XYZ file of N, CA, C and O in Angstrom:
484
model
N -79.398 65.916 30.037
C -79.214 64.500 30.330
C -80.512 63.754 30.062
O -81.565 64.147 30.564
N -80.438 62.464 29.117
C -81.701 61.865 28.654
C -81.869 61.132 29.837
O -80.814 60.843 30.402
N -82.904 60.752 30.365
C -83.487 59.632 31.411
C -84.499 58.976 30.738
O -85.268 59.504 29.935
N -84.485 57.395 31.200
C -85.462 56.816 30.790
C -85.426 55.934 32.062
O -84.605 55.305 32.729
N -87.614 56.406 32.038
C -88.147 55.231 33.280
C -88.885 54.203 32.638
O -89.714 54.279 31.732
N -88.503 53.364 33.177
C -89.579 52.264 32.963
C -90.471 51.749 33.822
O -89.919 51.696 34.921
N -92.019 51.175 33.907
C -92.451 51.007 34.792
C -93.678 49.791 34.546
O -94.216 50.010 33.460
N -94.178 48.768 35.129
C -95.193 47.658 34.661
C -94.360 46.336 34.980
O -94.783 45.271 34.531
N -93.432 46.358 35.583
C -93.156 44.927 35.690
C -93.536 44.424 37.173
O -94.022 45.049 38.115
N -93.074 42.828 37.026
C -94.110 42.526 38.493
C -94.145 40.600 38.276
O -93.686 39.929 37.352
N -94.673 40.283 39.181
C -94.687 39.147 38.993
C -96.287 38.460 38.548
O -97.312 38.842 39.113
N -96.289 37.321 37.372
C -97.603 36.977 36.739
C -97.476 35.179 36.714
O -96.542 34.384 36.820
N -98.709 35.087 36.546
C -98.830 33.465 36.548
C -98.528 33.549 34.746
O -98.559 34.379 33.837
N -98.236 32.132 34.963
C -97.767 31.707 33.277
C -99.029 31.640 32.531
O -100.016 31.041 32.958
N -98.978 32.351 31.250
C -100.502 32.592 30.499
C -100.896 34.235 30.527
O -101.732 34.799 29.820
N -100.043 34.814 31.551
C -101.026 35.833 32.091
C -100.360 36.847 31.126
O -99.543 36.564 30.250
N -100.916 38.260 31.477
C -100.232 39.750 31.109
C -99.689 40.326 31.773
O -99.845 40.435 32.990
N -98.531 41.073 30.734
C -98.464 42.291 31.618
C -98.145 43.687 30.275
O -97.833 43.510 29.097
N -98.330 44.784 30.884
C -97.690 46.006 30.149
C -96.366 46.650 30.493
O -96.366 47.303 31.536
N -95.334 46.592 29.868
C -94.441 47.651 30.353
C -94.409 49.024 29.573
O -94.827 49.104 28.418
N -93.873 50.135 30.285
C -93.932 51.367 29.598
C -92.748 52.153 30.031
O -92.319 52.001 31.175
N -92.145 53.046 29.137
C -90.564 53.427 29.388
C -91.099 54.614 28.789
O -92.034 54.568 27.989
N -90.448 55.848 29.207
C -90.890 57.266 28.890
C -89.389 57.711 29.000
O -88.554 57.163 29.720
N -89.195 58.676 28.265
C -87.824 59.158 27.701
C -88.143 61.076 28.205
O -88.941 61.960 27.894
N -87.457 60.980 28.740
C -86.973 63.252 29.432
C -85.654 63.666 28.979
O -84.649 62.975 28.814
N -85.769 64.475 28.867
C -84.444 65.406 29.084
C -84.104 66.632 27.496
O -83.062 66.690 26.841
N -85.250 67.363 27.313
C -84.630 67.930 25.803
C -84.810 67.259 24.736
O -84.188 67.683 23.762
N -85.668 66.045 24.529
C -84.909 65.513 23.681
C -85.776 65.688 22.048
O -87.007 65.689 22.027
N -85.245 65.778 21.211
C -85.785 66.503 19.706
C -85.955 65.279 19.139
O -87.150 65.037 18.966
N -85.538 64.785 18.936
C -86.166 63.333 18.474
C -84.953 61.859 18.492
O -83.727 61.955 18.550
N -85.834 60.472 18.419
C -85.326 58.923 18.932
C -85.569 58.668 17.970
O -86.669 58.801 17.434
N -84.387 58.143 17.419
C -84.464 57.212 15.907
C -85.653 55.556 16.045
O -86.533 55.038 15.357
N -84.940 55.268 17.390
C -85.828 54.256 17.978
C -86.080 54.045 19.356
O -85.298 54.349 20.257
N -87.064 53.577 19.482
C -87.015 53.155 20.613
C -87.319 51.375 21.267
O -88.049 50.673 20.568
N -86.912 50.946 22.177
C -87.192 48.939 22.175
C -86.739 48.601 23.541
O -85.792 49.211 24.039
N -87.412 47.591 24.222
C -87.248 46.162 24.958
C -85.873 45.351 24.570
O -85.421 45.027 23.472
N -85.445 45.177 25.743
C -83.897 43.959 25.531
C -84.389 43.445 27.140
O -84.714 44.079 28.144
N -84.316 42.565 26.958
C -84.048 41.227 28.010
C -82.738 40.553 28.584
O -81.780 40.171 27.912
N -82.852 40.497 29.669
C -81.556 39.653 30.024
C -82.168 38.684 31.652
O -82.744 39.056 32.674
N -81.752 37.579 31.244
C -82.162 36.229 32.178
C -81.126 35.978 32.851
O -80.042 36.207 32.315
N -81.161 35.474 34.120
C -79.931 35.203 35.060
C -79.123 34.338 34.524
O -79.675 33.281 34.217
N -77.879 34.419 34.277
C -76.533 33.608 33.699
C -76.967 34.008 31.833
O -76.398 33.143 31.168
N -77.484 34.659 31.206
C -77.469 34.506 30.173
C -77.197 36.215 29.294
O -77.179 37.253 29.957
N -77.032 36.210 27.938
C -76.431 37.642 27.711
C -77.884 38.642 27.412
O -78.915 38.009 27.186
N -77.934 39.604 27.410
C -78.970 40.981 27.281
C -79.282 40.409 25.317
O -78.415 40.229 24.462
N -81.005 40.245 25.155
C -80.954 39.690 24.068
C -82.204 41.032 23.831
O -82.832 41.604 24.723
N -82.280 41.258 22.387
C -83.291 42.266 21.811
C -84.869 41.888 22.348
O -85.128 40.688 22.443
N -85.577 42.547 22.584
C -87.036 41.732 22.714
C -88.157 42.133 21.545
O -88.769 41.330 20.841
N -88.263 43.562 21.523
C -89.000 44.078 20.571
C -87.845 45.699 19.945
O -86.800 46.104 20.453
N -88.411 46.110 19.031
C -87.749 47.436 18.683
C -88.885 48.204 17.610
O -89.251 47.814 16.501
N -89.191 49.127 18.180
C -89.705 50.221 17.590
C -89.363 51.598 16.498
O -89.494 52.727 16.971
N -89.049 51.484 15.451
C -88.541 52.683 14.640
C -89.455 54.006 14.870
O -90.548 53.950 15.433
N -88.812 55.346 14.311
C -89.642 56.725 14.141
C -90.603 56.327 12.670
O -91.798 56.625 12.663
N -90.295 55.992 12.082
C -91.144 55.573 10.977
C -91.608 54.435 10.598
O -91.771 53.982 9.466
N -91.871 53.869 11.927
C -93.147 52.781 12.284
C -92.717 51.329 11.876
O -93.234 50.369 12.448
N -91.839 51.167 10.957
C -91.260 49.675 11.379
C -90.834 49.185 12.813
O -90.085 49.766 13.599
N -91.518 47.918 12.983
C -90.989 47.365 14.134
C -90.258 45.661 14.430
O -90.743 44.692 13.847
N -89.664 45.585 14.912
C -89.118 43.926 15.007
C -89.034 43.431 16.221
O -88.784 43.982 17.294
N -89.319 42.082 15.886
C -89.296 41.490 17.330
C -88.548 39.920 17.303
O -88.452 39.169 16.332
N -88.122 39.728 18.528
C -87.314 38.301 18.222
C -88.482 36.888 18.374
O -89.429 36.929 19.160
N -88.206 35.746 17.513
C -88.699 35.419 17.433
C -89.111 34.456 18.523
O -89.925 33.660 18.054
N -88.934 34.294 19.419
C -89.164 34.037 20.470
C -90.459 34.467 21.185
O -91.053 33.711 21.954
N -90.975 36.036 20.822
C -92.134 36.730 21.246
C -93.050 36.622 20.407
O -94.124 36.321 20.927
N -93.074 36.760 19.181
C -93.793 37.084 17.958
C -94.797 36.548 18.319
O -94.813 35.474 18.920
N -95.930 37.304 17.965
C -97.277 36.424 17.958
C -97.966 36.452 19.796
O -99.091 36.448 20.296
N -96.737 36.477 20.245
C -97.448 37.312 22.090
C -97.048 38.508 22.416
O -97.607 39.053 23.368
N -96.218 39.046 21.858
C -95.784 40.657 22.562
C -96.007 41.584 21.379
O -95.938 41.195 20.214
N -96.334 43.087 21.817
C -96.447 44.115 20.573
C -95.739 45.190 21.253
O -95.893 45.405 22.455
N -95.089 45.759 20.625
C -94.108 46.837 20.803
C -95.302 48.207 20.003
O -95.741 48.136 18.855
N -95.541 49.146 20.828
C -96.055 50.243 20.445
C -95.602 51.906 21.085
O -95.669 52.252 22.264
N -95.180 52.676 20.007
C -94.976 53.486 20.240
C -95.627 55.203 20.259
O -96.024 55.632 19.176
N -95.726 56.263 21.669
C -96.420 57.358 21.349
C -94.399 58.242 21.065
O -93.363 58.279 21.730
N -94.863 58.769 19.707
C -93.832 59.828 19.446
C -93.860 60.846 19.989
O -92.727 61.084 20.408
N -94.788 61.898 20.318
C -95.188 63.012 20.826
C -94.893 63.143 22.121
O -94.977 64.267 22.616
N -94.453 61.921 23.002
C -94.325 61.591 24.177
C -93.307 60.688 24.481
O -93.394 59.916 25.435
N -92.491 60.727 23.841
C -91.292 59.833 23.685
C -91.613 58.911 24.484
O -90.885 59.086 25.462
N -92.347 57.917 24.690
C -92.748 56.625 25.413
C -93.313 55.294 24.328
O -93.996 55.362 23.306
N -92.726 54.136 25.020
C -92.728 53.000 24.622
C -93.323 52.021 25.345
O -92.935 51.747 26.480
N -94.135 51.517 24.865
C -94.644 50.172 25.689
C -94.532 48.818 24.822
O -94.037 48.747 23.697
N -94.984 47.957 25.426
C -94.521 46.481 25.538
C -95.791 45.863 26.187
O -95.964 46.016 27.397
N -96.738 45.131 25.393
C -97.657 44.518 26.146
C -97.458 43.261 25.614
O -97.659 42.995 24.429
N -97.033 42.405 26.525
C -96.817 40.940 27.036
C -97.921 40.226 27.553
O -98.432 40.387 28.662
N -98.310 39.290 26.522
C -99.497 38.217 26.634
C -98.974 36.776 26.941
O -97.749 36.656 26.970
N -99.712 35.704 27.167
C -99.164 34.521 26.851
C -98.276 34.023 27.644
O -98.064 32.811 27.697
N -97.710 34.811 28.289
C -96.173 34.860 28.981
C -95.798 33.551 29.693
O -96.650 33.019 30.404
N -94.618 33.011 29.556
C -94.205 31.533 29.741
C -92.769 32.169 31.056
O -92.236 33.242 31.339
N -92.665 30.512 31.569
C -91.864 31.122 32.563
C -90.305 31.460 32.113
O -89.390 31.788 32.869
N -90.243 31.258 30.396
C -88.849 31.594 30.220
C -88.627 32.783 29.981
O -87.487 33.148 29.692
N -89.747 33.716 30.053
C -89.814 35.328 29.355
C -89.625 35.887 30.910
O -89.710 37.109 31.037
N -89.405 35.187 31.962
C -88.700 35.529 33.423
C -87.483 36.511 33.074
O -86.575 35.815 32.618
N -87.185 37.615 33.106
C -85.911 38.632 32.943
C -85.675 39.858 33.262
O -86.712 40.446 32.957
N -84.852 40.703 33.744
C -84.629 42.025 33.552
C -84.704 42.721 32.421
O -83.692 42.737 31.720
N -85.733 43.353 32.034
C -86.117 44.100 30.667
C -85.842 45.704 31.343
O -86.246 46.245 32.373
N -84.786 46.235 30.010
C -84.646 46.934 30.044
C -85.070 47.801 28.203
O -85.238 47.283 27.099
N -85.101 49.253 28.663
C -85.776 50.077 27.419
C -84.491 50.604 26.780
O -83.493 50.629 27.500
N -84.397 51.005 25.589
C -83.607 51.310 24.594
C -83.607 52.163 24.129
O -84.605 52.066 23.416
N -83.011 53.468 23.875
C -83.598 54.636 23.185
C -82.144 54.504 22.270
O -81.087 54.358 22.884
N -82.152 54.556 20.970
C -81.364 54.625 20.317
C -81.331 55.783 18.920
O -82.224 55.919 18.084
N -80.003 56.537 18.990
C -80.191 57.985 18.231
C -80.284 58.767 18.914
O -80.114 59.747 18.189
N -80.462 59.160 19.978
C -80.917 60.711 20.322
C -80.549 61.817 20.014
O -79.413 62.117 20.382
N -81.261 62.738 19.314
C -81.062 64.030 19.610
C -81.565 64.700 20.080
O -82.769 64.956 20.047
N -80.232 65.426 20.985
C -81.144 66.728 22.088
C -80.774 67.750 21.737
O -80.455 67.910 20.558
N -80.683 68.983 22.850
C -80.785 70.114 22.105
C -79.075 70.280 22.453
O -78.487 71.255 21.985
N -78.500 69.502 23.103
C -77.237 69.795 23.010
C -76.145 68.726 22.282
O -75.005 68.990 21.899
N -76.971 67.235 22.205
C -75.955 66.407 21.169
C -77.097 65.596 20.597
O -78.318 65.683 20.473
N -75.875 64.569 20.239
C -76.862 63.606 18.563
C -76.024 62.418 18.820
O -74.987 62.290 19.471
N -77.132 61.120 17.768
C -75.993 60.225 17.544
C -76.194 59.293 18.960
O -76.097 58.092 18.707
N -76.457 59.598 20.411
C -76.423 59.092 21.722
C -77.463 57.710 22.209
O -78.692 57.772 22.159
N -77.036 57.037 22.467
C -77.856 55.653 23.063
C -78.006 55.389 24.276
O -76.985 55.135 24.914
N -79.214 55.369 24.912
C -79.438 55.361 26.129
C -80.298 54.032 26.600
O -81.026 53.424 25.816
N -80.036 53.485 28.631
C -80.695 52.187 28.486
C -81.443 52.804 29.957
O -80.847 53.593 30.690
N -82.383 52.465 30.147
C -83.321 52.525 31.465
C -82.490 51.569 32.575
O -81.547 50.888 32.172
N -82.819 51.556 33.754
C -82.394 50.987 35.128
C -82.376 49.204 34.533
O -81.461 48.390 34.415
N -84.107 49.131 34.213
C -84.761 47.962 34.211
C -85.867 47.505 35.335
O -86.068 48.061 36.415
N -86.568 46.288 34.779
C -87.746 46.362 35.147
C -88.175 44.884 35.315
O -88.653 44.308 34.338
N -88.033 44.225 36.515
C -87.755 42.716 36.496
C -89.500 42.310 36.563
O -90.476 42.603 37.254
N -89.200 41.532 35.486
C -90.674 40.483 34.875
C -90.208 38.903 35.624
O -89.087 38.405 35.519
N -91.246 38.365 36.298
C -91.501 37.353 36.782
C -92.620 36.631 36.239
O -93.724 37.175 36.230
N -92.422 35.147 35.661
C -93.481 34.337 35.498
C -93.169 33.126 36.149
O -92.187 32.392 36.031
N -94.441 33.023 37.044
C -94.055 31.775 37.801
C -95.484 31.294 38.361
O -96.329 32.187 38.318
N -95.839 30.305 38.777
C -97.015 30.485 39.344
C -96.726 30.049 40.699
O -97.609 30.071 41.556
């Protein structure tokens, strides 16, 4: 069974930082990708950043230019360091592992609990 934790969220003044980081267990042989999705109260779960195994990455444009999506492979973990941060980037961020293969299946997509980001002052 894949698990993913995530952990770094919290509440920040507007301007400020933060890091999130999501670590992936369970067997697993390798994540096609891994990424950040957001979701804001009354509104739908939107992409934030996404990380590929072969180092392409995308981000919505909404972040670009304040958030970087970086990934350790060796450690199936993902982070998210959030600069700049405005009070609309306020959301439940959750992590993405997409592809998995373990040692018993393939093909599988997995989402973390989530990790509520506050900007407010």
């Amino acid at each position: 069974q894949v698990q993913l934790v995530e952990s770094g969220g919290g509440l920040v003044q507007p301007g400020g930082s933060l890091r999130l980081s999501c670590k992936a267990s369970g067997n697993i042989f390798s994540i096609y990708s891994m990424g950040w999705y957001r979701q804001a109260p009354g509104k739908q779960r939107e992409l934030v950043a996404v990380a590929t195994n072969d180092g392409g990455t995308d981000y919505a444009d909404s972040v670009k230019g304040r958030f970087s999506i970086s990934r350790d492979i060796l450690v199936d973990t993902v982070y998210l360091q959030m600069n700049s941060l405005k009070p609309e980037d306020t959301a439940v961020y959750y992590c993405n592992a997409e592809d998995v293969v373990t040692t018993t299946q393939s093909g599988m997509d997995y989402w973390g609990p989530g990790t509520l980001v506050t900007v407010s002052s």
